[in-house]
Amino acid sequence: MTEAASDRVIIFDTTLRDGEQSPGFSMNVVEKLEMARQLARLNVDVIEAGFPISSEEDFAAVSEVAKTVGQLESPPSICGLSRVGLGDIDRCWEAVKHAKKPRIHTFVATSDIHLKYKLRKSRAEVMKAAVEAVRHGRGYCDDVEFSPEDASRSDFDYMCEVLEAVIDAGARTINIPDTVGYAIPEEWVERISRIRERVKNSHQATLSVHCHNDLGQAVANSLIAIRAGARQIECTINGIGERAGNASLEEIVMAIRTRSDYFGVTTNVRTEEIYRTSKLLSHITGVHVQPNKAVVGENAFAHEAGIHQDGVLKAAITYEIMTPQSIGRASNELVLGKHSGRHAFRERLAELGFELEGEAFQEAFRRFKDLADAKKTIFNEDLEAIASDAVVRTDERFSVKEVTVLSGTFAKPTATVELWIDKQPVKATALGIGPVDAVFKAIAELTDTKSELERFHVNAITGGMDALGEVSVTVCEDGRRVIGNGADPDIIVASARAYVHALNKLEWHKRRHSVAEPKGI
Ligand SMILES: [Zn+2]
């Protein structure tokens, strides 16, 4: 049976490539690895882990994901993006080759606009380069994907000629990107259907779509393509991606599941992992989804709140087209107390999907004990915040050791901060217009940072007076904008952690050297 006739849709996640390359979402190798592990638990079919030629850091991230997640038992395919240059393909292969199921994804623009202004090449030259690239990739592995960039604005006949040629050259997947988010569902489904009719050998390849959200149509365009025979959808967690973002994985997967009567297809995704995956991404990047976001937003299942248990059962039939449990969103529950030991803590973390080792585990356990002392009830969300915090905090230059603050009606706010810098303890005291300002001034003095604080945001993770506070800060240096995140029952300590986290990210960017400027599809 060909893929077109199959009733399963391949979920290709590009959170770590398309999502990561958008402003404010860059992740370091440790963060990408943690996300990749969670994407494997979510059971996506393909993880596009990066664009290996674009930087040393991207190459390292793709290699590490291939060596670890790509070596799991029944792992996802690990994919790298590559332009059609043969050197690009070589570099991509060097990174993905460690995976049990490696994939090379190569692309070149086929629209006259891109040919004329960006590539400065003729249609014949682009056709030749595409075929050579696919053939070269097939020399390394069977699984080669090809994308004609800016497909929605490409001349249809020319694009189909390119697709036919690359399938002959061995492309197993042809992915049609709406790179600029220009397509409207009705015309898009027609275009995809016509590709199936027009490209004679198209049944030899899986048809895929990659839709951007500039006009808010990314999910609609992705779903409608299934009706036209697409059997792979490229998408991202929380819909992150270039500009207005990519198609949101959670919305696509839940639409396919909830409306299986309409689509008649399935995916391999373990939907119970959706909520955790969304939360982990928010925590790593410091960017939360809006409350009314479909599926994963804070209010997505809010009709449940305040309804008596007895009423929920009745209401579920009346109003609920999907349950919070189906995306792994359990109601708040007491999971651990202050007398819980390391073993129970580790087991609970494992149930939540975190496997912490060594330093990261010790740090998380210490923070858990502190929190259990300060707070009567510990919710899953609290544990997730602590665990994801510990995960992204390893291998960093600065860390917070002690924070002491004097403030109030009579005192001039004063902060004493002790940090570890390159494993050496250092200490400073500063005055400020408020306690947070004083803490930040002390940290700025110790780290000698030239950055500016642009945004400061406080969020209560769980309800009540004893809630764990989460602080997110945006810091800018030389035009580089990063987001730092910190969680603690004490909002001042959370602020210090968030600021230091942001400064660590800036340090990391200083080490990251870009060797090329490709932007991807
Ligand atoms: Zn894209």
PDB file of C-alpha atoms and ligand atoms in Angstrom, residues 17-18 210 212 246 521, ligand 1:
ATOM      1  CA  ARG A  17      14.519  23.765  13.658  1.00  0.00           C
ATOM      2  CA  ASP A  18      11.806  26.091  12.335  1.00  0.00           C
ATOM      3  CA  HIS A 210       4.620  22.676   5.850  1.00  0.00           C
ATOM      4  CA  HIS A 212       3.100  29.027   8.040  1.00  0.00           C
ATOM      5  CA  ASN A 246       4.180  27.261  12.056  1.00  0.00           C
ATOM      6  CA  ILE A 521      11.780  26.966   4.534  1.00  0.00           C
TER       7      ILE A 521
HETATM    8 ZN    ZN B   1       9.025  26.973   7.935  1.00  0.00          ZN
END
